[in-house]
CSV table of C-alpha atoms and ligand atoms in Angstrom, one decimal:
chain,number,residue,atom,x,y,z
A,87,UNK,CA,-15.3,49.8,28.0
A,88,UNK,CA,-17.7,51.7,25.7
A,89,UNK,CA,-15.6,54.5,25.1
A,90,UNK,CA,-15.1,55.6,28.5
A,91,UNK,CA,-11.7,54.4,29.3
A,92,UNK,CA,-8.4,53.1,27.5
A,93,UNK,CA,-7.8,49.1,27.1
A,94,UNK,CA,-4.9,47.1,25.7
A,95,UNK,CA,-7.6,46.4,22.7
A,96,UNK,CA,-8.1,50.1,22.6
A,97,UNK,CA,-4.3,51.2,22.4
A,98,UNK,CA,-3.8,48.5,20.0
A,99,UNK,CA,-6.7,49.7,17.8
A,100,UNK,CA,-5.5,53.4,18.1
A,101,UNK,CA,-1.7,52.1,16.9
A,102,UNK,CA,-3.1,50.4,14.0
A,103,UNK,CA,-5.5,53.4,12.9
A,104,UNK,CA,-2.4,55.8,13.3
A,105,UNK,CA,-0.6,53.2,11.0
A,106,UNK,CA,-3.7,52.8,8.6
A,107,UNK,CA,-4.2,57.1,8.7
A,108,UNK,CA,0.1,57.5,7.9
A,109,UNK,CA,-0.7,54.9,4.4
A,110,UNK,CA,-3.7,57.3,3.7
A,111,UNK,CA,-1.7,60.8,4.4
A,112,UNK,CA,1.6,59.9,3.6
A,113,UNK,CA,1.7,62.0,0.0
A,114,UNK,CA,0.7,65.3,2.2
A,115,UNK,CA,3.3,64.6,5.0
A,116,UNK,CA,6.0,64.4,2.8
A,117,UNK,CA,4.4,67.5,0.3
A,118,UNK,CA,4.8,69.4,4.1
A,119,UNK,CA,8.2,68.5,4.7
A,120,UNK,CA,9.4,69.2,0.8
A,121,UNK,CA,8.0,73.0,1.3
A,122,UNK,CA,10.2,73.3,4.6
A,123,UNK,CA,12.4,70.1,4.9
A,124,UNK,CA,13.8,67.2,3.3
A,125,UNK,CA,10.6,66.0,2.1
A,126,UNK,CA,10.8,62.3,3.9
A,127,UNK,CA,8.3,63.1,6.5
A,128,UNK,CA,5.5,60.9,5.0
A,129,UNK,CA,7.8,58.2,4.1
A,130,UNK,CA,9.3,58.1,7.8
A,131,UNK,CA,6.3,58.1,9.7
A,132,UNK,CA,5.0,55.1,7.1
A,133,UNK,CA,8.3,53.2,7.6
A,134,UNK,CA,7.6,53.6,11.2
A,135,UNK,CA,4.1,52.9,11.9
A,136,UNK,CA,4.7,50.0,9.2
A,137,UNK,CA,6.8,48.3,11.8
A,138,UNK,CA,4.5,49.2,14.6
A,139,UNK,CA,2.3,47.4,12.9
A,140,UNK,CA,3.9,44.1,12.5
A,141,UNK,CA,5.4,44.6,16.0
A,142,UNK,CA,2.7,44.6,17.5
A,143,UNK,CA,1.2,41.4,15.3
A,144,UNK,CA,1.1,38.5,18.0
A,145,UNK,CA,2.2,40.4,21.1
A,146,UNK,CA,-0.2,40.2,23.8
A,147,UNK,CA,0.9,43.0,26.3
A,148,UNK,CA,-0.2,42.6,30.6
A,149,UNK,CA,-0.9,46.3,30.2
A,150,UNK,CA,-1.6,49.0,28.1
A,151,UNK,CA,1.9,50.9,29.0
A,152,UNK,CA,4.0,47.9,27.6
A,153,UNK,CA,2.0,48.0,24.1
A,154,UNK,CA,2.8,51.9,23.9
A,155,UNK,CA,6.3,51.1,25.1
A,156,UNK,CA,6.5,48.5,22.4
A,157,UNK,CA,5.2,50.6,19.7
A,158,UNK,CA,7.9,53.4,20.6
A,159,UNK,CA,10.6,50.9,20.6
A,160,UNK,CA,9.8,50.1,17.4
A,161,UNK,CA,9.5,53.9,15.8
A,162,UNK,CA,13.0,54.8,17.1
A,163,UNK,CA,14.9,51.2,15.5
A,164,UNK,CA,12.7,51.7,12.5
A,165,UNK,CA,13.0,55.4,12.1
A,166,UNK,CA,16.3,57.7,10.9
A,167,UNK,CA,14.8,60.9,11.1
A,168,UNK,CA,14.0,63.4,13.7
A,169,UNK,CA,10.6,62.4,14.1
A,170,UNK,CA,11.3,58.5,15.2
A,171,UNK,CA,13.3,59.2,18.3
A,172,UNK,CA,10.7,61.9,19.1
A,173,UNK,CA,7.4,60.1,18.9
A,174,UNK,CA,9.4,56.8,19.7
A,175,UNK,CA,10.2,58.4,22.8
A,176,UNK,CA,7.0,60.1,23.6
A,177,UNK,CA,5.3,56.3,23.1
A,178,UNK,CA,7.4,54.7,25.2
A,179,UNK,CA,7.5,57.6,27.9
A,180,UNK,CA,3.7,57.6,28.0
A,181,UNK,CA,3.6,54.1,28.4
A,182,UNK,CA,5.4,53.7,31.0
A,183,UNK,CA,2.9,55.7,33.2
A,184,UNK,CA,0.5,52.8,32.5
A,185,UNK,CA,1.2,50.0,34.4
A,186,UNK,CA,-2.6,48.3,34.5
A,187,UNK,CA,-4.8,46.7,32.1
A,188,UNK,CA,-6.8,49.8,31.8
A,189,UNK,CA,-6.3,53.2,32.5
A,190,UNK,CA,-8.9,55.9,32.9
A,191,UNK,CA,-9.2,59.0,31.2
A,192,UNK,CA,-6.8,61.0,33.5
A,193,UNK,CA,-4.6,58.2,33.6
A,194,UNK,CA,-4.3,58.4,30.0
A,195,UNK,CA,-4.1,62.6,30.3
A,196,UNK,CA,-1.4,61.9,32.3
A,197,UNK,CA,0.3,59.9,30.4
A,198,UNK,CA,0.1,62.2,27.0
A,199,UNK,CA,1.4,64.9,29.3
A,200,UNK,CA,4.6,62.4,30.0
A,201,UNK,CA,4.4,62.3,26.0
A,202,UNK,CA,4.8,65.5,25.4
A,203,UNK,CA,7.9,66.1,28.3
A,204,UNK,CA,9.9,63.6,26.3
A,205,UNK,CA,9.6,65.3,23.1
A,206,UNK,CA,10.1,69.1,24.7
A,207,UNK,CA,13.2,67.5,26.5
A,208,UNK,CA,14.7,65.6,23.3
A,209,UNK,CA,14.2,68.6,20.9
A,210,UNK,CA,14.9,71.1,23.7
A,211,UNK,CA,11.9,72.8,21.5
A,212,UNK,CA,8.6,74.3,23.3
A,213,UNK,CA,5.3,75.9,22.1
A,214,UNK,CA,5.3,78.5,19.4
A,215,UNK,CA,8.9,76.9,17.8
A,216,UNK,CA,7.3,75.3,15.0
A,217,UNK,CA,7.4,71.7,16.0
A,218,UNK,CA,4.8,69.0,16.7
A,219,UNK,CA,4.4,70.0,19.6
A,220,UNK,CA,2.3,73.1,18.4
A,221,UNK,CA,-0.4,70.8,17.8
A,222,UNK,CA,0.6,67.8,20.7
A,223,UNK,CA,0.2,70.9,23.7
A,224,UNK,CA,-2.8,72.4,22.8
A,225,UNK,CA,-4.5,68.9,22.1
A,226,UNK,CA,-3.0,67.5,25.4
A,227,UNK,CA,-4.3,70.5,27.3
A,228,UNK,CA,-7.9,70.2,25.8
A,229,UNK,CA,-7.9,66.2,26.6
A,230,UNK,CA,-6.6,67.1,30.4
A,231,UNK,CA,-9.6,69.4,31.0
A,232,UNK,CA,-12.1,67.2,29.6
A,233,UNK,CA,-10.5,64.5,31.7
A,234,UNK,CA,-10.5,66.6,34.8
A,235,UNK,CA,-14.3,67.5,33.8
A,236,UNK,CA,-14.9,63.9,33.7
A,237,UNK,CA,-15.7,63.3,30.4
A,238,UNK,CA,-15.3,59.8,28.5
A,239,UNK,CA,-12.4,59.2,27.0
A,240,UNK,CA,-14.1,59.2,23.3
A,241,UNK,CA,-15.4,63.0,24.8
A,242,UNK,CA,-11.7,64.1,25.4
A,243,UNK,CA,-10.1,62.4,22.1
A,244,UNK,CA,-12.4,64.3,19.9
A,245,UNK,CA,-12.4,67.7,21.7
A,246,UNK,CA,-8.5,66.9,22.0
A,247,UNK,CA,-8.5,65.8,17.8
A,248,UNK,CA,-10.1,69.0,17.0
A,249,UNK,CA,-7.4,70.9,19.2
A,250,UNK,CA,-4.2,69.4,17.4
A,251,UNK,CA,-5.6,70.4,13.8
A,252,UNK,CA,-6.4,73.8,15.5
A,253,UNK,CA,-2.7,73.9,16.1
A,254,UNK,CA,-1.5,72.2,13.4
A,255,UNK,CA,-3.3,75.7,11.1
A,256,UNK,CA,-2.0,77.8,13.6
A,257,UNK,CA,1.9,76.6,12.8
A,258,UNK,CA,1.9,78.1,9.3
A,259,UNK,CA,2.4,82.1,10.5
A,260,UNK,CA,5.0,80.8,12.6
A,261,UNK,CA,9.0,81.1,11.8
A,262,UNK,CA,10.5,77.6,12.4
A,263,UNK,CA,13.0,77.7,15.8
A,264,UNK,CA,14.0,74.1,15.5
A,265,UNK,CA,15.0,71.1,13.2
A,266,UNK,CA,15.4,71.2,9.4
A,267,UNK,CA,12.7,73.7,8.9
A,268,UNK,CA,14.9,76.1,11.4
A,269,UNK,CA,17.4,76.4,8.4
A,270,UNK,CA,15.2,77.8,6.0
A,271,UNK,CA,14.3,80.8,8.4
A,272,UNK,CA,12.2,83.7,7.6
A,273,UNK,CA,11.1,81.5,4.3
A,274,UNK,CA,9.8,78.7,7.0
A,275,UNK,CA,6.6,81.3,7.4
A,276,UNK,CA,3.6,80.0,5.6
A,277,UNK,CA,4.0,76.5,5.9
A,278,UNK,CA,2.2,74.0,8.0
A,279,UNK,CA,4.5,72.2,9.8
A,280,UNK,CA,4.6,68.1,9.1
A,281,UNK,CA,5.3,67.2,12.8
A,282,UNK,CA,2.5,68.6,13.9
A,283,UNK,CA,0.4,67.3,10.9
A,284,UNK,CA,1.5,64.0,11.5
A,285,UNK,CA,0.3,64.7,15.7
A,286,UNK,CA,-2.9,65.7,14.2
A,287,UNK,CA,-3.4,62.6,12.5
A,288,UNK,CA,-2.5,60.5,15.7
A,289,UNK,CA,-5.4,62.8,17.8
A,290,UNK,CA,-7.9,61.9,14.9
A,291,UNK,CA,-7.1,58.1,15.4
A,292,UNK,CA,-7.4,58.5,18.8
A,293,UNK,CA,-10.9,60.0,18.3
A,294,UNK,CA,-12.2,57.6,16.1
A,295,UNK,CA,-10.8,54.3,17.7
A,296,UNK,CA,-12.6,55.7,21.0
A,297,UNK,CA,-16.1,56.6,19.1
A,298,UNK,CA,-15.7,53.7,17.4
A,299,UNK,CA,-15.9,51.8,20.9
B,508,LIG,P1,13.8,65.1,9.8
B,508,LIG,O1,13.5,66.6,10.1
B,508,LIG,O2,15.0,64.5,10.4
B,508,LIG,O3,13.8,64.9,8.3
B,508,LIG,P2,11.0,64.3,9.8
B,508,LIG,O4,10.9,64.9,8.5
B,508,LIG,O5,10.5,62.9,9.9
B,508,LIG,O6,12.5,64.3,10.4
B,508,LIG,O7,10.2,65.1,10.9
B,508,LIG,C1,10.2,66.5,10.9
B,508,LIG,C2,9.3,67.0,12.0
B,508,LIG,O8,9.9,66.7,13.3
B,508,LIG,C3,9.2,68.5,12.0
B,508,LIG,O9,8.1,68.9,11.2
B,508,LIG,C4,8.9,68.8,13.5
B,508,LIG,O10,7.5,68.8,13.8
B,508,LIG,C5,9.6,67.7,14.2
B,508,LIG,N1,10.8,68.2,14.8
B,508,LIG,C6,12.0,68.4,14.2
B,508,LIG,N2,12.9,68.8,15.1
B,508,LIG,C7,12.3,68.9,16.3
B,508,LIG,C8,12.6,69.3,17.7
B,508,LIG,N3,13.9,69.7,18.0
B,508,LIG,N4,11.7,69.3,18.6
B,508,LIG,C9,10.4,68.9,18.3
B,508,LIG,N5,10.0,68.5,17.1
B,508,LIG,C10,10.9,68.5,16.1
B,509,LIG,MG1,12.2,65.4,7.1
């Protein structure tokens, strides 16, 4: 729909340029998670967005939700870090706010905001703790107003794109409250967080799958 509203061809295109944008950042995830983790960031995200990929080869979805629910399905069976069960929730609990064959722009809001619930409720983690979420909230909250303003959804993504790697700069001051990055206290501080990098990367392909519409 011309970049004004979210289809199953959209979501699919958006899943596959997350997966295609993981293959091209991998290296740099997993730099980010060596500096304050266990340096498998890059290599989680790619396992999982590998399988999202072939998961989604052949399956023709009645509605947006049940691609997104698919696609989270998959990160969480596919993924043994933190980050699978987190985004593989998030995917799945934003797609189940979708039950049509398009959703508008605050349909879709909506659903990021049911996103970002799933991952504050799994991690018990909120804004400021050095998570993904420091660049999910901020990029949610600039899609919602753009939504709310009426904007296309191509609009919101890239105002909402630009938002999350706001965020995702704005993590490296901060002192890491939860996961593997918690451990490392104090010495956490000056480090981008890969969570949130890797949130960034899924606002981007957001962006671009909608412009590209
Ligand atoms: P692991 O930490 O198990 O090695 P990954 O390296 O794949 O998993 O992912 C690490 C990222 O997961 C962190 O950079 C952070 O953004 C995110 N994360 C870890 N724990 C939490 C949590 N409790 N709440 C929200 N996000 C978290
Ligand atoms: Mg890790």
């Amino acid at each position: 729909m011309n970049g004004v509203s979210v289809d199953i061809d959209l979501a699919r295109a958006w899943v596959q340029a997350i997966a295609a944008a993981v293959d091209q950042h991998k290296d740099r995830l997993t730099q980010l998670d060596s500096a304050i983790g266990d340096a498998d960031h890059g290599v989680n995200m790619h396992r999982g967005f590998s399988a999202v990929s072939t998961a989604l080869d052949g399956f023709v979805p009645d509605t947006v939700g049940a691609l997104l629910v698919k696609a989270g399905t998959t990160l969480i069976s596919s993924v043994g870090g933190a980050s699978g069960p987190l985004y593989g929730g998030a995917f799945r609990a934003a797609g189940k706010t979708l039950e049509a064959p398009t959703a508008t722009p605050q349909e879709f809001a909506a659903a990021l905001a049911a996103g970002l619930a799933s991952i504050e409720r799994l991690g018990s983690a909120a804004p400021g703790d050095k998570t993904m979420i420091d660049a999910y909230a901020p990029a949610l909250a600039a899609f919602r107003q753009q939504a709310d303003a009426g904007a296309t959804l191509a609009a919101a993504a890239l105002t909402a794109a630009d938002a999350a790697e706001d965020g995702l700069r704005a993590t490296a001051p901060l002192q890491a409250r939860k996961g593997r990055a918690s451990y490392l206290g104090a010495r956490s501080i000056g480090h981008q967080d890969p969570g949130a990098a890797s949130t960034a990367l899924i606002f981007r392909a957001l962006a671009e799958t909608a412009a590209a519409r």
